[in-house]
Amino acid sequence: MLQFNKILFPLDYSEDCRALVPYVNEAALRFSSKLILLHALDGGLHFPGESGPLTESMENLRNLEENRLRDFATGHFAGVANVETLLETGDPATVIRGMIQHAGIDLVMMPTKGLGTFRRLLLGSVTSKVLHDVHCPVWTGVHSALGTSADHLPCRSILCAVGLDQETPGILKTAAAMAQSCETRLSILHVVETPPMSFEIDFAQFRKELMDNADLELRGMLRTAAIDAELIVLAGAPAPEVSREALKQQADLIIVGRGHDQGRIDRMFSQLYEIVREAPCPVLSV
């Protein structure tokens, strides 16, 4: 059975972050996890006009932020048995990555923000860096997809979107373990990508063959892993098809891979960003 012994919840006190609180609570209680609340304090902060040395100002700020973090934990996670609060100084993405590497984190839960330019066009810069740099599962939720917490809690339906590569068997096993832990139904989706409209070859004659082959290969993987799940094979652009199928299945969680073992990281991440942005529910990338 899937187990997350340590869950990291990076906090910035934003509305997006607060919208995740019910989900973090649910995960920590369901898996009896230790919950670590982390806030990264920018070491370059300066308050013009404030009297006293800068070191004194930073010390006062640390004291205020530590109290704020403890109050947040008490006010929002009183039901979680094991909660730790940590205040670190530095770039948030670097702080989060360091915490994951040195504290044995099993799951990171964080919101997304569509701010900034190119690299941050689909996801917030901190989230995109974490997705790119770490290897533990990352749970993300677009604020508009969270709605009221009751919409997706408790988890009743999981949609796992997979490709056909070396990672697929592992992703399928993770999805099956998550479905078992949540006592919910699982559907597996594979999308055969259609080429651009300007593609010179008539793709229609190959579409059915590709879909049939994908169906056959995935059924073999499911059979080998003894996973009982509905299999859906579609053709089209991955992100929109995943979103549409998630709505059709009334999915409360989408599980996808991140391309750790592949030589086409940029392409995988481009698809992942689009899936997260367009998802009607939270996404767990493994």
Coordinates of N, CA and C in Angstrom, one line a residue, residues 14-201:
S14 N -0.6 32.8 0.8 CA -1.5 33.3 -0.3 C -2.8 32.6 -0.3
E15 N -3.7 33.2 -1.0 CA -5.1 32.6 -1.2 C -4.9 31.2 -1.8
D16 N -4.0 31.1 -2.8 CA -3.8 29.8 -3.5 C -3.3 28.8 -2.5
C17 N -2.4 29.2 -1.6 CA -1.9 28.3 -0.6 C -2.9 27.9 0.4
R18 N -3.7 28.8 0.9 CA -4.8 28.5 1.8 C -5.8 27.6 1.2
A19 N -6.0 27.6 -0.1 CA -7.0 26.8 -0.7 C -6.6 25.3 -0.7
L20 N -5.3 25.0 -0.4 CA -4.8 23.7 -0.4 C -5.0 23.0 1.0
V21 N -5.2 23.9 2.0 CA -5.2 23.4 3.4 C -6.1 22.1 3.6
P22 N -7.3 22.1 3.1 CA -8.2 20.9 3.3 C -7.5 19.6 2.7
Y23 N -6.9 19.8 1.5 CA -6.2 18.7 0.9 C -5.0 18.2 1.6
V24 N -4.2 19.1 2.2 CA -3.1 18.7 3.0 C -3.5 18.0 4.2
N25 N -4.6 18.5 4.9 CA -5.1 17.9 6.0 C -5.6 16.4 5.7
E26 N -6.3 16.3 4.6 CA -6.8 15.0 4.2 C -5.7 14.0 4.0
A27 N -4.6 14.4 3.3 CA -3.5 13.6 3.0 C -2.7 13.2 4.3
A28 N -2.5 14.1 5.1 CA -1.7 13.9 6.4 C -2.5 12.9 7.3
L29 N -3.8 13.1 7.4 CA -4.6 12.2 8.2 C -4.7 10.8 7.6
R30 N -5.0 10.8 6.3 CA -5.2 9.5 5.6 C -3.9 8.6 5.7
F31 N -2.7 9.2 5.6 CA -1.5 8.4 5.5 C -0.8 8.5 6.9
S32 N -1.4 9.1 7.9 CA -0.8 9.2 9.2 C 0.7 9.8 9.1
S33 N 0.8 10.8 8.3 CA 2.1 11.4 7.9 C 2.5 12.4 8.9
K34 N 3.9 12.6 9.0 CA 4.4 13.8 9.6 C 4.3 14.9 8.6
L35 N 3.7 16.0 9.1 CA 3.5 17.2 8.2 C 4.5 18.3 8.5
I36 N 5.3 18.7 7.5 CA 6.3 19.8 7.7 C 5.8 21.0 7.0
L37 N 5.5 22.1 7.7 CA 5.1 23.4 7.2 C 6.4 24.2 7.0
L38 N 6.7 24.6 5.8 CA 7.9 25.3 5.5 C 7.6 26.7 4.9
H39 N 8.2 27.7 5.5 CA 8.1 29.1 4.9 C 9.6 29.6 4.7
A40 N 9.8 30.1 3.5 CA 11.1 30.6 3.1 C 11.1 32.1 3.2
L41 N 12.0 32.6 4.0 CA 12.1 34.0 4.2 C 13.3 34.6 3.4
D42 N 13.0 35.6 2.6 CA 14.0 36.1 1.7 C 15.0 36.9 2.5
G43 N 16.3 36.4 2.4 CA 17.3 37.0 3.2 C 17.7 38.4 2.7
G44 N 17.2 38.8 1.6 CA 17.5 40.2 1.1 C 16.5 41.2 1.5
L45 N 15.5 40.9 2.3 CA 14.4 41.8 2.7 C 15.1 43.0 3.4
H46 N 14.6 44.2 3.1 CA 15.0 45.4 3.7 C 13.8 46.4 3.9
F47 N 13.7 47.0 5.0 CA 12.6 47.9 5.3 C 13.1 49.3 5.5
P48 N 13.0 50.1 4.4 CA 13.6 51.5 4.5 C 12.9 52.3 5.7
G49 N 13.7 53.0 6.3 CA 13.2 53.9 7.4 C 13.1 53.2 8.7
E50 N 13.3 51.9 8.8 CA 13.2 51.2 10.1 C 14.5 51.4 10.9
S51 N 14.4 51.8 12.1 CA 15.6 52.1 12.9 C 16.3 50.8 13.3
G52 N 17.6 50.9 13.7 CA 18.4 49.8 14.2 C 19.1 49.1 13.0
P53 N 20.1 48.3 13.3 CA 20.8 47.6 12.3 C 19.9 46.6 11.5
L54 N 20.4 46.3 10.3 CA 19.6 45.4 9.5 C 19.5 44.0 10.1
T55 N 20.6 43.6 10.8 CA 20.5 42.3 11.5 C 19.5 42.3 12.6
E56 N 19.3 43.4 13.2 CA 18.2 43.4 14.3 C 16.8 43.4 13.6
S57 N 16.7 44.1 12.5 CA 15.4 44.0 11.7 C 15.1 42.6 11.3
M58 N 16.1 41.9 10.8 CA 15.9 40.5 10.3 C 15.6 39.6 11.5
E59 N 16.2 39.8 12.6 CA 15.9 39.0 13.8 C 14.5 39.2 14.3
N60 N 14.0 40.5 14.3 CA 12.7 40.8 14.7 C 11.7 40.1 13.7
L61 N 12.0 40.2 12.4 CA 11.2 39.6 11.3 C 11.1 38.1 11.5
R62 N 12.2 37.5 11.8 CA 12.2 36.0 12.0 C 11.3 35.6 13.2
N63 N 11.4 36.4 14.3 CA 10.5 36.1 15.4 C 9.0 36.2 15.0
L64 N 8.7 37.3 14.3 CA 7.3 37.5 13.9 C 6.9 36.3 13.0
E65 N 7.7 36.0 12.0 CA 7.4 34.9 11.1 C 7.3 33.6 11.7
E66 N 8.1 33.3 12.7 CA 8.0 32.0 13.4 C 6.7 31.9 14.2
N67 N 6.3 33.0 14.8 CA 5.0 33.0 15.5 C 3.9 32.8 14.6
R68 N 4.0 33.5 13.4 CA 2.9 33.4 12.4 C 2.8 32.0 11.9
L69 N 3.9 31.3 11.7 CA 3.9 30.0 11.2 C 3.3 29.0 12.2
R70 N 3.7 29.2 13.4 CA 3.1 28.3 14.5 C 1.6 28.5 14.7
D71 N 1.2 29.8 14.6 CA -0.2 30.1 14.6 C -1.0 29.5 13.5
F72 N -0.4 29.5 12.3 CA -1.0 28.9 11.1 C -1.2 27.4 11.3
A73 N -0.2 26.7 11.9 CA -0.2 25.3 12.1 C -1.3 25.0 13.1
T74 N -1.3 25.7 14.2 CA -2.3 25.5 15.3 C -3.8 25.7 14.7
G75 N -3.9 26.8 13.9 CA -5.3 27.1 13.4 C -5.8 26.2 12.3
H76 N -4.9 25.6 11.6 CA -5.3 24.9 10.4 C -5.1 23.4 10.4
F77 N -4.2 22.9 11.3 CA -3.8 21.5 11.3 C -3.8 20.9 12.7
A78 N -4.8 21.4 13.5 CA -4.9 20.9 14.9 C -5.2 19.4 15.0
G79 N -5.8 18.9 13.9 CA -6.1 17.4 13.9 C -5.0 16.5 13.5
V80 N -3.9 17.1 13.0 CA -2.8 16.3 12.6 C -1.8 16.1 13.8
A81 N -1.5 14.8 14.1 CA -0.8 14.5 15.3 C 0.7 15.0 15.3
N82 N 1.3 14.9 14.1 CA 2.7 15.3 14.1 C 3.0 16.4 13.1
V83 N 3.1 17.6 13.6 CA 3.3 18.8 12.7 C 4.6 19.5 13.1
E84 N 5.4 19.8 12.2 CA 6.6 20.6 12.4 C 6.6 21.8 11.6
T85 N 7.0 22.9 12.2 CA 7.1 24.2 11.4 C 8.6 24.6 11.3
L86 N 8.9 25.0 10.1 CA 10.3 25.4 9.8 C 10.3 26.7 9.0
L87 N 11.2 27.6 9.5 CA 11.4 28.9 8.8 C 12.8 28.9 8.3
E88 N 13.0 29.0 7.0 CA 14.4 29.0 6.5 C 14.6 30.3 5.7
T89 N 15.8 30.7 5.5 CA 16.1 31.9 4.7 C 16.7 31.5 3.4
G90 N 16.2 32.2 2.3 CA 16.8 31.9 1.0 C 15.7 31.9 -0.1
D91 N 16.2 31.6 -1.3 CA 15.3 31.5 -2.4 C 14.3 30.3 -2.2
P92 N 13.0 30.5 -2.3 CA 12.0 29.5 -1.9 C 12.3 28.1 -2.6
A93 N 12.5 28.1 -3.9 CA 12.7 26.9 -4.7 C 13.9 26.2 -4.2
T94 N 15.0 26.9 -3.9 CA 16.2 26.3 -3.4 C 16.0 25.7 -2.0
V95 N 15.3 26.4 -1.2 CA 15.0 26.0 0.2 C 14.2 24.7 0.1
I96 N 13.1 24.7 -0.7 CA 12.3 23.5 -0.8 C 13.1 22.3 -1.3
R97 N 13.9 22.5 -2.3 CA 14.7 21.4 -2.9 C 15.7 20.9 -1.8
G98 N 16.3 21.8 -1.1 CA 17.2 21.3 0.0 C 16.5 20.5 1.1
M99 N 15.3 21.0 1.4 CA 14.5 20.3 2.4 C 14.1 18.9 2.0
I100 N 13.7 18.7 0.7 CA 13.4 17.4 0.1 C 14.6 16.5 0.2
Q101 N 15.7 17.0 -0.2 CA 16.9 16.2 -0.3 C 17.4 15.7 1.1
H102 N 17.3 16.6 2.1 CA 17.9 16.3 3.4 C 16.9 15.8 4.5
A103 N 15.6 15.9 4.2 CA 14.7 15.5 5.3 C 13.9 14.2 4.9
G104 N 14.2 13.6 3.8 CA 13.5 12.4 3.4 C 12.0 12.6 3.1
I105 N 11.7 13.7 2.4 CA 10.3 14.0 2.1 C 9.8 13.0 1.1
D106 N 8.5 12.5 1.3 CA 7.9 11.6 0.4 C 6.9 12.2 -0.5
L107 N 6.4 13.4 -0.2 CA 5.4 14.1 -1.0 C 5.5 15.6 -0.7
V108 N 5.4 16.4 -1.8 CA 5.3 17.8 -1.7 C 3.9 18.2 -2.2
M109 N 3.3 19.1 -1.4 CA 2.0 19.6 -1.8 C 2.1 21.1 -1.9
M110 N 1.8 21.6 -3.1 CA 1.9 23.1 -3.3 C 1.0 23.6 -4.4
P111 N 0.6 24.9 -4.4 CA -0.2 25.4 -5.4 C 0.5 25.9 -6.6
T112 N -0.2 26.3 -7.6 CA 0.5 26.8 -8.8 C 0.0 28.2 -9.0
K113 N 0.9 29.0 -9.7 CA 0.5 30.4 -9.9 C 1.0 30.7 -11.3
G114 N 0.1 31.3 -12.1 CA 0.4 31.6 -13.5 C 1.0 33.0 -13.6
L115 N 2.2 33.3 -13.1 CA 2.8 34.6 -13.0 C 4.1 34.6 -13.8
G116 N 4.5 35.7 -14.3 CA 5.8 35.8 -14.9 C 5.8 35.5 -16.4
T117 N 7.0 35.4 -17.0 CA 7.1 35.2 -18.4 C 7.5 33.7 -18.7
F118 N 7.7 33.4 -20.0 CA 7.9 32.1 -20.6 C 8.0 30.9 -19.6
R119 N 9.1 30.8 -18.8 CA 9.2 29.6 -18.0 C 8.1 29.6 -17.0
R120 N 7.5 30.7 -16.6 CA 6.4 30.8 -15.6 C 5.1 31.0 -16.2
L121 N 5.0 30.8 -17.5 CA 3.7 31.2 -18.2 C 2.6 30.3 -17.7
L122 N 2.9 29.0 -17.6 CA 1.8 28.0 -17.2 C 1.8 27.7 -15.7
L123 N 3.0 27.8 -15.1 CA 3.1 27.5 -13.7 C 3.9 28.6 -13.0
G124 N 3.7 28.7 -11.7 CA 4.6 29.6 -11.0 C 6.0 29.2 -11.0
S125 N 7.0 30.1 -10.9 CA 8.4 29.8 -11.1 C 8.9 28.8 -10.0
V126 N 8.4 28.9 -8.7 CA 8.8 28.0 -7.7 C 8.3 26.6 -8.0
T127 N 7.0 26.5 -8.3 CA 6.5 25.2 -8.6 C 7.2 24.5 -9.8
S128 N 7.4 25.3 -10.9 CA 8.1 24.7 -12.0 C 9.5 24.3 -11.7
K129 N 10.2 25.0 -10.9 CA 11.6 24.6 -10.5 C 11.5 23.3 -9.6
V130 N 10.5 23.2 -8.7 CA 10.4 22.0 -7.9 C 10.1 20.8 -8.8
L131 N 9.2 21.0 -9.7 CA 8.8 19.9 -10.6 C 10.0 19.4 -11.4
H132 N 10.8 20.4 -11.8 CA 12.0 20.0 -12.7 C 13.1 19.4 -11.9
D133 N 13.3 19.8 -10.6 CA 14.5 19.5 -9.9 C 14.4 18.3 -9.0
V134 N 13.2 18.0 -8.5 CA 13.1 16.9 -7.5 C 12.6 15.7 -8.0
H135 N 12.7 14.6 -7.3 CA 12.3 13.3 -7.8 C 11.2 12.7 -6.9
C136 N 10.8 13.3 -5.8 CA 9.7 12.7 -5.1 C 8.4 13.2 -5.7
P137 N 7.3 12.5 -5.4 CA 6.0 12.9 -6.0 C 5.6 14.4 -5.6
V138 N 5.0 15.1 -6.5 CA 4.6 16.5 -6.2 C 3.1 16.6 -6.6
W139 N 2.4 17.0 -5.6 CA 0.9 17.3 -5.7 C 0.7 18.7 -5.9
T140 N 0.0 19.1 -7.0 CA -0.2 20.5 -7.4 C -1.7 20.7 -7.6
G141 N -2.1 21.9 -7.3 CA -3.5 22.3 -7.5 C -3.6 23.7 -8.0
V142 N -4.2 23.9 -9.2 CA -4.5 25.2 -9.7 C -5.7 25.7 -8.9
H143 N -5.6 27.0 -8.4 CA -6.6 27.5 -7.5 C -8.0 27.4 -8.1
S144 N -8.2 27.7 -9.4 CA -9.5 27.7 -10.0 C -10.1 26.3 -10.1
A145 N -9.2 25.3 -10.0 CA -9.6 23.9 -10.1 C -10.0 23.3 -8.8
L146 N -9.6 24.0 -7.7 CA -9.9 23.5 -6.4 C -11.3 23.7 -5.9
G147 N -11.9 24.8 -6.4 CA -13.3 25.1 -6.0 C -13.5 25.1 -4.5
T148 N -14.6 24.6 -4.1 CA -14.8 24.3 -2.7 C -14.1 23.0 -2.4
S149 N -13.6 22.9 -1.2 CA -12.8 21.6 -0.9 C -13.6 20.4 -1.0
A150 N -15.0 20.5 -0.8 CA -15.8 19.4 -0.8 C -15.9 18.8 -2.2
D151 N -15.6 19.6 -3.3 CA -15.7 19.1 -4.6 C -14.9 17.9 -4.9
H152 N -13.7 17.8 -4.3 CA -12.7 16.7 -4.6 C -12.3 16.0 -3.3
L153 N -13.0 16.1 -2.2 CA -12.7 15.4 -1.0 C -14.0 14.8 -0.5
P154 N -13.9 13.5 0.0 CA -12.7 12.6 -0.2 C -12.5 12.2 -1.7
C155 N -11.4 11.7 -2.0 CA -11.1 11.3 -3.4 C -11.9 10.1 -3.7
R156 N -12.7 10.2 -4.8 CA -13.6 9.1 -5.2 C -13.3 8.5 -6.6
S157 N -12.5 9.2 -7.4 CA -12.2 8.8 -8.7 C -10.8 9.3 -9.1
I158 N -9.9 8.4 -9.6 CA -8.6 8.8 -10.0 C -8.4 8.5 -11.5
L159 N -7.8 9.4 -12.2 CA -7.5 9.2 -13.6 C -6.0 9.3 -13.7
C160 N -5.4 8.2 -14.3 CA -4.0 8.1 -14.5 C -3.7 8.2 -16.0
A161 N -3.0 9.3 -16.3 CA -2.6 9.5 -17.8 C -1.2 9.1 -18.0
V162 N -1.0 8.1 -18.9 CA 0.3 7.6 -19.1 C 0.7 7.6 -20.6
G163 N 2.0 7.5 -20.8 CA 2.6 7.3 -22.2 C 2.9 5.8 -22.4
L164 N 3.8 5.6 -23.3 CA 4.2 4.2 -23.5 C 5.8 4.2 -23.5
D165 N 6.3 4.2 -22.3 CA 7.8 4.3 -22.1 C 8.2 3.5 -20.9
Q166 N 9.4 3.7 -20.5 CA 10.0 2.9 -19.4 C 9.3 3.3 -18.1
E167 N 8.8 4.5 -17.9 CA 8.2 4.9 -16.7 C 6.8 4.4 -16.5
T168 N 6.2 4.0 -17.5 CA 4.7 3.6 -17.5 C 4.4 2.6 -16.4
P169 N 5.1 1.4 -16.4 CA 4.7 0.4 -15.3 C 4.8 1.0 -13.9
G170 N 5.8 1.8 -13.6 CA 5.9 2.4 -12.3 C 4.8 3.3 -12.0
I171 N 4.4 4.1 -13.0 CA 3.3 5.1 -12.8 C 2.0 4.3 -12.6
L172 N 1.8 3.3 -13.3 CA 0.6 2.5 -13.1 C 0.5 1.9 -11.7
K173 N 1.7 1.4 -11.2 CA 1.7 0.8 -9.9 C 1.4 1.8 -8.8
T174 N 2.0 3.0 -9.0 CA 1.7 4.1 -8.1 C 0.2 4.5 -8.1
A175 N -0.4 4.6 -9.2 CA -1.8 4.9 -9.3 C -2.6 3.9 -8.7
A176 N -2.3 2.6 -8.9 CA -3.1 1.5 -8.3 C -3.0 1.6 -6.8
A177 N -1.8 1.8 -6.3 CA -1.6 1.9 -4.9 C -2.3 3.1 -4.3
M178 N -2.3 4.2 -5.0 CA -3.1 5.4 -4.5 C -4.6 5.1 -4.5
A179 N -5.1 4.4 -5.5 CA -6.5 4.1 -5.6 C -6.9 3.1 -4.4
Q180 N -6.0 2.2 -4.1 CA -6.2 1.3 -3.0 C -6.2 2.0 -1.7
S181 N -5.3 2.9 -1.5 CA -5.2 3.7 -0.3 C -6.4 4.5 -0.1
C182 N -6.9 5.1 -1.1 CA -8.1 6.0 -1.1 C -9.4 5.2 -1.2
E183 N -9.3 3.9 -1.5 CA -10.5 3.1 -1.7 C -11.4 3.7 -2.7
T184 N -10.8 4.0 -3.9 CA -11.5 4.6 -4.9 C -11.3 3.9 -6.3
R185 N -12.1 4.3 -7.3 CA -11.9 3.7 -8.6 C -10.8 4.3 -9.4
L186 N -10.2 3.6 -10.3 CA -9.1 4.0 -11.1 C -9.4 3.8 -12.6
S187 N -9.1 4.8 -13.4 CA -9.1 4.8 -14.8 C -7.8 5.1 -15.4
I188 N -7.4 4.4 -16.4 CA -6.1 4.6 -17.1 C -6.4 5.3 -18.5
L189 N -5.7 6.3 -18.8 CA -5.8 7.0 -20.0 C -4.5 7.1 -20.8
H190 N -4.6 6.8 -22.1 CA -3.4 7.0 -23.0 C -3.9 7.8 -24.2
V191 N -3.2 8.9 -24.5 CA -3.6 9.7 -25.6 C -2.6 9.6 -26.7
V192 N -3.0 9.1 -27.9 CA -2.2 9.0 -29.1 C -2.1 10.4 -29.7
E193 N -1.0 11.0 -29.7 CA -0.9 12.4 -30.1 C -1.1 12.5 -31.6
T194 N -1.9 13.4 -32.0 CA -2.2 13.7 -33.5 C -1.2 14.7 -33.9
P195 N -0.6 14.6 -35.1 CA 0.3 15.6 -35.6 C -0.4 16.9 -36.0
P196 N 0.4 18.0 -36.2 CA -0.2 19.3 -36.6 C -1.0 19.1 -37.9
M197 N -1.9 20.0 -38.1 CA -2.8 19.9 -39.3 C -2.0 20.0 -40.6
S198 N -0.8 20.7 -40.5 CA 0.0 20.9 -41.8 C 0.8 19.6 -42.1
F199 N 0.7 18.6 -41.3 CA 1.4 17.4 -41.5 C 1.0 16.8 -42.9
E200 N 2.0 16.5 -43.7 CA 1.7 16.1 -45.1 C 1.0 14.7 -45.3
I201 N 1.3 13.8 -44.3 CA 0.8 12.5 -44.5 C -0.6 12.4 -43.9

